[in-house]
Short mmCIF file of N, CA and C in Angstrom, two decimals:
data_model
loop_
_atom_site.label_atom_id
_atom_site.label_comp_id
_atom_site.label_asym_id
_atom_site.label_seq_id
_atom_site.Cartn_x
_atom_site.Cartn_y
_atom_site.Cartn_z
N GLU A 1 94.18 164.45 80.38
CA GLU A 1 95.11 165.20 81.19
C GLU A 1 96.55 164.78 80.91
N VAL A 2 96.77 163.49 80.78
CA VAL A 2 98.12 162.99 80.47
C VAL A 2 98.57 163.47 79.10
N GLU A 3 97.66 163.45 78.13
CA GLU A 3 98.01 163.90 76.78
C GLU A 3 98.37 165.38 76.77
N ILE A 4 97.64 166.17 77.56
CA ILE A 4 97.94 167.60 77.64
C ILE A 4 99.34 167.80 78.22
N LEU A 5 99.64 167.08 79.30
CA LEU A 5 100.96 167.17 79.91
C LEU A 5 102.03 166.73 78.92
N SER A 6 101.76 165.64 78.22
CA SER A 6 102.70 165.12 77.23
C SER A 6 102.97 166.17 76.15
N GLY A 7 101.93 166.80 75.67
CA GLY A 7 102.08 167.84 74.65
C GLY A 7 102.86 169.03 75.16
N PHE A 8 102.60 169.40 76.41
CA PHE A 8 103.33 170.51 77.02
C PHE A 8 104.81 170.18 77.13
N ILE A 9 105.11 168.98 77.61
CA ILE A 9 106.51 168.57 77.77
C ILE A 9 107.20 168.56 76.42
N GLU A 10 106.53 168.00 75.41
CA GLU A 10 107.14 167.95 74.07
C GLU A 10 107.42 169.35 73.56
N LYS A 11 106.47 170.27 73.75
CA LYS A 11 106.66 171.65 73.29
C LYS A 11 107.85 172.30 74.01
N GLU A 12 107.94 172.08 75.32
CA GLU A 12 109.05 172.63 76.08
C GLU A 12 110.39 172.05 75.62
N MET A 13 110.42 170.76 75.39
CA MET A 13 111.67 170.12 74.96
C MET A 13 112.08 170.58 73.58
N LEU A 14 111.13 170.80 72.71
CA LEU A 14 111.46 171.28 71.37
C LEU A 14 112.05 172.68 71.42
N SER A 15 111.65 173.45 72.44
CA SER A 15 112.17 174.81 72.55
C SER A 15 113.64 174.83 72.97
N VAL A 16 114.16 173.69 73.43
CA VAL A 16 115.56 173.61 73.82
C VAL A 16 116.33 172.66 72.91
N PHE A 17 115.92 172.62 71.66
CA PHE A 17 116.59 171.75 70.68
C PHE A 17 118.08 172.01 70.74
N PRO A 18 118.87 170.95 70.92
CA PRO A 18 120.32 171.15 71.02
C PRO A 18 120.91 171.65 69.71
N ASP A 19 121.85 172.57 69.83
CA ASP A 19 122.48 173.06 68.61
C ASP A 19 123.49 172.03 68.10
N LYS A 20 124.02 172.29 66.92
CA LYS A 20 124.93 171.34 66.27
C LYS A 20 126.16 171.06 67.14
N GLU A 21 126.65 172.08 67.83
CA GLU A 21 127.83 171.89 68.69
C GLU A 21 127.54 170.88 69.80
N VAL A 22 126.39 170.98 70.43
CA VAL A 22 126.02 170.05 71.51
C VAL A 22 125.92 168.64 70.96
N ILE A 23 125.27 168.50 69.83
CA ILE A 23 125.12 167.17 69.21
C ILE A 23 126.50 166.61 68.84
N ASP A 24 127.37 167.44 68.29
CA ASP A 24 128.73 166.99 67.94
C ASP A 24 129.51 166.56 69.19
N ILE A 25 129.36 167.29 70.28
CA ILE A 25 130.06 166.94 71.52
C ILE A 25 129.55 165.62 72.06
N LEU A 26 128.23 165.43 72.07
CA LEU A 26 127.66 164.16 72.54
C LEU A 26 128.18 163.00 71.70
N ARG A 27 128.21 163.21 70.40
CA ARG A 27 128.71 162.15 69.51
C ARG A 27 130.20 161.89 69.74
N SER A 28 130.97 162.94 70.01
CA SER A 28 132.41 162.75 70.26
C SER A 28 132.63 161.99 71.57
N PHE A 29 131.81 162.27 72.59
CA PHE A 29 131.90 161.51 73.84
C PHE A 29 131.60 160.04 73.58
N ASP A 30 130.58 159.79 72.78
CA ASP A 30 130.21 158.42 72.43
C ASP A 30 131.35 157.75 71.65
N ASP A 31 131.94 158.48 70.70
CA ASP A 31 133.06 157.94 69.91
C ASP A 31 134.27 157.60 70.79
N LYS A 32 134.45 158.35 71.88
CA LYS A 32 135.56 158.10 72.80
C LYS A 32 135.30 156.90 73.69
N GLY A 33 134.10 156.34 73.59
CA GLY A 33 133.76 155.18 74.41
C GLY A 33 133.26 155.52 75.79
N LEU A 34 132.90 156.78 76.00
CA LEU A 34 132.35 157.16 77.30
C LEU A 34 130.94 156.60 77.44
N PHE A 35 130.59 156.19 78.64
CA PHE A 35 129.25 155.69 78.90
C PHE A 35 128.35 156.90 79.16
N LEU A 36 127.40 157.13 78.28
CA LEU A 36 126.50 158.26 78.43
C LEU A 36 125.10 157.75 78.76
N TYR A 37 124.51 158.39 79.76
CA TYR A 37 123.15 158.06 80.19
C TYR A 37 122.36 159.34 80.28
N VAL A 38 121.05 159.23 80.15
CA VAL A 38 120.16 160.35 80.43
C VAL A 38 119.43 159.99 81.71
N LEU A 39 119.49 160.89 82.70
CA LEU A 39 118.77 160.74 83.96
C LEU A 39 118.04 162.04 84.19
N SER A 40 116.72 161.99 84.11
CA SER A 40 115.93 163.21 84.12
C SER A 40 114.62 163.03 84.87
N GLY A 41 114.07 164.15 85.33
CA GLY A 41 112.75 164.15 85.94
C GLY A 41 111.64 164.17 84.90
N THR A 42 112.00 164.31 83.64
CA THR A 42 111.02 164.27 82.55
C THR A 42 110.62 162.81 82.32
N PRO A 43 109.35 162.56 81.99
CA PRO A 43 108.93 161.18 81.72
C PRO A 43 109.80 160.52 80.65
N LYS A 44 110.16 159.26 80.90
CA LYS A 44 111.06 158.50 80.02
C LYS A 44 110.57 158.48 78.57
N GLN A 45 109.28 158.27 78.38
CA GLN A 45 108.73 158.18 77.02
C GLN A 45 108.96 159.48 76.25
N GLU A 46 108.80 160.61 76.92
CA GLU A 46 109.01 161.91 76.26
C GLU A 46 110.49 162.11 75.93
N LEU A 47 111.35 161.71 76.86
CA LEU A 47 112.80 161.82 76.60
C LEU A 47 113.19 161.02 75.37
N GLU A 48 112.75 159.77 75.33
CA GLU A 48 113.10 158.90 74.20
C GLU A 48 112.58 159.46 72.89
N LYS A 49 111.38 160.00 72.92
CA LYS A 49 110.80 160.58 71.70
C LYS A 49 111.67 161.73 71.18
N GLN A 50 112.10 162.60 72.10
CA GLN A 50 112.91 163.75 71.68
C GLN A 50 114.31 163.34 71.24
N LEU A 51 114.91 162.41 71.96
CA LEU A 51 116.25 161.95 71.56
C LEU A 51 116.22 161.31 70.18
N ASN A 52 115.16 160.58 69.90
CA ASN A 52 115.00 160.00 68.55
C ASN A 52 114.81 161.10 67.51
N LYS A 53 113.99 162.09 67.84
CA LYS A 53 113.74 163.19 66.91
C LYS A 53 115.02 163.95 66.62
N TRP A 54 115.86 164.12 67.63
CA TRP A 54 117.12 164.84 67.46
C TRP A 54 118.22 163.94 66.89
N GLN A 55 117.91 162.67 66.71
CA GLN A 55 118.84 161.67 66.14
C GLN A 55 120.11 161.51 66.98
N ILE A 56 119.92 161.51 68.31
CA ILE A 56 121.06 161.30 69.20
C ILE A 56 120.78 160.19 70.22
N SER A 57 119.71 159.45 70.04
CA SER A 57 119.38 158.40 71.01
C SER A 57 120.46 157.33 71.07
N ASN A 58 121.14 157.10 69.95
CA ASN A 58 122.19 156.07 69.93
C ASN A 58 123.45 156.49 70.69
N CYS A 59 123.53 157.74 71.14
CA CYS A 59 124.67 158.19 71.93
C CYS A 59 124.58 157.72 73.39
N PHE A 60 123.40 157.29 73.80
CA PHE A 60 123.16 156.98 75.21
C PHE A 60 122.91 155.49 75.41
N LEU A 61 123.53 154.94 76.44
CA LEU A 61 123.34 153.53 76.76
C LEU A 61 121.95 153.27 77.33
N LYS A 62 121.43 154.25 78.07
CA LYS A 62 120.13 154.06 78.71
C LYS A 62 119.52 155.42 79.00
N VAL A 63 118.20 155.47 78.95
CA VAL A 63 117.46 156.67 79.31
C VAL A 63 116.64 156.34 80.55
N ILE A 64 116.85 157.12 81.59
CA ILE A 64 116.10 156.94 82.83
C ILE A 64 115.34 158.22 83.09
N GLY A 65 114.03 158.12 83.10
CA GLY A 65 113.19 159.28 83.33
C GLY A 65 112.18 159.02 84.42
N SER A 66 111.35 160.02 84.64
CA SER A 66 110.30 159.90 85.63
C SER A 66 109.44 158.68 85.31
N PRO A 67 109.04 157.91 86.30
CA PRO A 67 108.96 158.22 87.73
C PRO A 67 110.17 157.79 88.54
N THR A 68 111.25 157.31 87.92
CA THR A 68 112.42 156.86 88.68
C THR A 68 113.06 158.03 89.42
N ASP A 69 113.32 157.84 90.69
CA ASP A 69 114.01 158.81 91.53
C ASP A 69 115.47 158.93 91.05
N LYS A 70 116.03 160.14 91.08
CA LYS A 70 117.38 160.35 90.56
C LYS A 70 118.44 159.58 91.35
N THR A 71 118.27 159.47 92.66
CA THR A 71 119.22 158.70 93.45
C THR A 71 119.18 157.24 93.04
N GLU A 72 117.98 156.71 92.84
CA GLU A 72 117.83 155.33 92.37
C GLU A 72 118.40 155.18 90.96
N GLY A 73 118.21 156.20 90.13
CA GLY A 73 118.75 156.18 88.78
C GLY A 73 120.27 156.11 88.78
N LEU A 74 120.90 156.90 89.65
CA LEU A 74 122.37 156.86 89.76
C LEU A 74 122.84 155.50 90.25
N LYS A 75 122.13 154.95 91.21
CA LYS A 75 122.47 153.61 91.72
C LYS A 75 122.40 152.58 90.59
N SER A 76 121.36 152.68 89.78
CA SER A 76 121.18 151.77 88.65
C SER A 76 122.33 151.91 87.64
N ILE A 77 122.70 153.15 87.36
CA ILE A 77 123.80 153.40 86.41
C ILE A 77 125.11 152.82 86.93
N LEU A 78 125.38 153.03 88.21
CA LEU A 78 126.61 152.48 88.80
C LEU A 78 126.64 150.96 88.72
N GLU A 79 125.51 150.33 89.03
CA GLU A 79 125.44 148.87 88.99
C GLU A 79 125.59 148.33 87.57
N GLU A 80 124.87 148.93 86.62
CA GLU A 80 124.88 148.43 85.24
C GLU A 80 126.19 148.70 84.52
N SER A 81 126.81 149.84 84.80
CA SER A 81 128.02 150.23 84.07
C SER A 81 129.28 149.57 84.63
N GLY A 82 129.24 149.23 85.91
CA GLY A 82 130.43 148.70 86.55
C GLY A 82 131.44 149.78 86.90
N LEU A 83 131.06 151.04 86.71
CA LEU A 83 131.94 152.16 87.04
C LEU A 83 132.01 152.36 88.55
N GLY A 84 133.15 152.86 89.01
CA GLY A 84 133.26 153.27 90.40
C GLY A 84 132.67 154.65 90.56
N ARG A 85 132.30 154.99 91.77
CA ARG A 85 131.70 156.31 92.04
C ARG A 85 132.61 157.45 91.60
N GLU A 86 133.93 157.23 91.72
CA GLU A 86 134.89 158.27 91.34
C GLU A 86 135.01 158.42 89.83
N GLU A 87 134.48 157.48 89.07
CA GLU A 87 134.53 157.54 87.61
C GLU A 87 133.30 158.18 87.00
N LEU A 88 132.26 158.35 87.80
CA LEU A 88 130.99 158.87 87.29
C LEU A 88 130.91 160.37 87.49
N ILE A 89 130.48 161.07 86.46
CA ILE A 89 130.22 162.51 86.55
C ILE A 89 128.75 162.71 86.22
N PHE A 90 128.02 163.34 87.13
CA PHE A 90 126.60 163.62 86.93
C PHE A 90 126.47 165.10 86.58
N VAL A 91 126.01 165.40 85.38
CA VAL A 91 125.81 166.77 84.94
C VAL A 91 124.34 167.11 85.15
N GLY A 92 124.08 168.18 85.88
CA GLY A 92 122.70 168.56 86.15
C GLY A 92 122.54 170.05 86.28
N ASP A 93 121.27 170.47 86.41
CA ASP A 93 120.98 171.90 86.44
C ASP A 93 120.12 172.33 87.62
N ALA A 94 119.95 171.46 88.61
CA ALA A 94 119.03 171.79 89.69
C ALA A 94 119.50 171.24 91.03
N THR A 95 118.92 171.78 92.08
CA THR A 95 119.24 171.33 93.43
C THR A 95 119.00 169.84 93.60
N ALA A 96 117.92 169.32 93.04
CA ALA A 96 117.61 167.89 93.15
C ALA A 96 118.73 167.04 92.55
N ASP A 97 119.35 167.53 91.48
CA ASP A 97 120.46 166.81 90.85
C ASP A 97 121.67 166.78 91.79
N ALA A 98 121.99 167.93 92.37
CA ALA A 98 123.12 168.01 93.29
C ALA A 98 122.90 167.12 94.51
N LYS A 99 121.68 167.10 95.02
CA LYS A 99 121.38 166.27 96.19
C LYS A 99 121.49 164.79 95.85
N ALA A 100 121.01 164.40 94.68
CA ALA A 100 121.10 162.99 94.27
C ALA A 100 122.57 162.58 94.11
N ALA A 101 123.37 163.45 93.52
CA ALA A 101 124.80 163.16 93.35
C ALA A 101 125.48 163.04 94.71
N SER A 102 125.17 163.95 95.61
CA SER A 102 125.77 163.93 96.94
C SER A 102 125.38 162.67 97.70
N SER A 103 124.11 162.32 97.67
CA SER A 103 123.67 161.12 98.41
C SER A 103 124.20 159.84 97.76
N SER A 104 124.55 159.91 96.48
CA SER A 104 125.12 158.75 95.78
C SER A 104 126.64 158.76 95.81
N ASN A 105 127.20 159.85 96.35
CA ASN A 105 128.65 159.98 96.47
C ASN A 105 129.36 160.01 95.12
N VAL A 106 128.75 160.73 94.15
CA VAL A 106 129.38 160.90 92.84
C VAL A 106 129.61 162.39 92.58
N ARG A 107 130.54 162.68 91.69
CA ARG A 107 130.86 164.07 91.36
C ARG A 107 129.69 164.72 90.61
N PHE A 108 129.42 165.97 90.96
CA PHE A 108 128.34 166.71 90.33
C PHE A 108 128.89 167.91 89.59
N VAL A 109 128.56 168.01 88.31
CA VAL A 109 128.93 169.17 87.50
C VAL A 109 127.65 169.96 87.23
N TYR A 110 127.68 171.22 87.62
CA TYR A 110 126.52 172.09 87.48
C TYR A 110 126.55 172.82 86.15
N LEU A 111 125.49 172.63 85.37
CA LEU A 111 125.32 173.31 84.09
C LEU A 111 124.07 174.17 84.21
N PRO A 112 124.22 175.47 84.49
CA PRO A 112 123.06 176.33 84.73
C PRO A 112 122.08 176.33 83.56
N SER A 113 120.81 176.42 83.92
CA SER A 113 119.73 176.52 82.93
C SER A 113 118.65 177.40 83.54
N SER A 114 117.45 177.30 83.00
CA SER A 114 116.34 178.07 83.56
C SER A 114 115.92 177.52 84.92
N ALA A 115 116.29 176.26 85.22
CA ALA A 115 116.02 175.69 86.54
C ALA A 115 116.94 176.39 87.54
N LYS A 116 116.48 176.51 88.74
CA LYS A 116 117.27 177.18 89.77
C LYS A 116 117.91 176.17 90.70
N MET A 117 119.16 176.40 91.01
CA MET A 117 119.84 175.57 92.00
C MET A 117 120.07 176.44 93.22
N THR A 118 119.42 176.07 94.32
CA THR A 118 119.51 176.89 95.52
C THR A 118 120.52 176.37 96.53
N SER A 119 120.86 175.09 96.43
CA SER A 119 121.84 174.52 97.35
C SER A 119 122.39 173.24 96.75
N GLY A 120 123.43 172.74 97.38
CA GLY A 120 124.01 171.49 96.91
C GLY A 120 125.50 171.63 96.67
N GLU A 121 126.19 170.51 96.77
CA GLU A 121 127.63 170.47 96.59
C GLU A 121 127.97 170.32 95.11
N VAL A 122 128.81 171.21 94.61
CA VAL A 122 129.19 171.22 93.19
C VAL A 122 130.67 170.90 93.08
N TRP A 123 131.00 169.90 92.25
CA TRP A 123 132.40 169.56 92.01
C TRP A 123 132.99 170.56 91.02
N LYS A 124 132.29 170.83 89.92
CA LYS A 124 132.70 171.81 88.92
C LYS A 124 131.45 172.50 88.39
N LYS A 125 131.62 173.72 87.91
CA LYS A 125 130.54 174.45 87.25
C LYS A 125 130.99 174.72 85.83
N ILE A 126 130.11 174.43 84.87
CA ILE A 126 130.44 174.65 83.46
C ILE A 126 129.37 175.53 82.83
N THR A 127 129.70 176.13 81.71
CA THR A 127 128.71 176.96 81.01
C THR A 127 128.16 176.27 79.77
N GLY A 128 128.78 175.17 79.37
CA GLY A 128 128.31 174.40 78.22
C GLY A 128 128.99 173.05 78.19
N LEU A 129 128.47 172.14 77.39
CA LEU A 129 129.04 170.79 77.33
C LEU A 129 130.49 170.80 76.84
N SER A 130 130.85 171.80 76.04
CA SER A 130 132.24 171.85 75.57
C SER A 130 133.20 172.01 76.75
N ASP A 131 132.76 172.66 77.83
CA ASP A 131 133.60 172.80 79.03
C ASP A 131 133.83 171.45 79.71
N LEU A 132 132.92 170.53 79.53
CA LEU A 132 133.01 169.22 80.17
C LEU A 132 134.14 168.38 79.59
N GLU A 133 134.51 168.66 78.35
CA GLU A 133 135.54 167.86 77.67
C GLU A 133 136.85 167.80 78.44
N ARG A 134 137.18 168.84 79.18
CA ARG A 134 138.46 168.84 79.91
C ARG A 134 138.44 167.94 81.14
N TYR A 135 137.25 167.49 81.55
CA TYR A 135 137.14 166.65 82.75
C TYR A 135 136.91 165.18 82.44
N VAL A 136 136.72 164.84 81.16
CA VAL A 136 136.45 163.43 80.82
C VAL A 136 137.61 162.83 80.04
#
């Protein structure tokens, strides 16, 4: 059952392979010295596998995936990075992301996807990572 789920997740993640522009933007953020983390509801092992496959794992200081709760993940990022809450921007695509950002008192940038966001406080809404460049 776990292998089936793993295969399904991998197939889904491959269907959203980041284009060259997204990869270039992530690398430019890394080159600027920004602290980049992955915080996702997807299992950590699957995230790491895909980031390695896409050759962008070195852009991120840490990957936090399921089963870690997103609020706990944000707390961990704040503690490890030494950043203040006002310095952290959480980019997400779902209500759970907005709620975690709100309960952690960090800014939330909404990047719409196939996930639905039904409620939550949004600091900014963007249509792509290139839009994020003006806020960092």
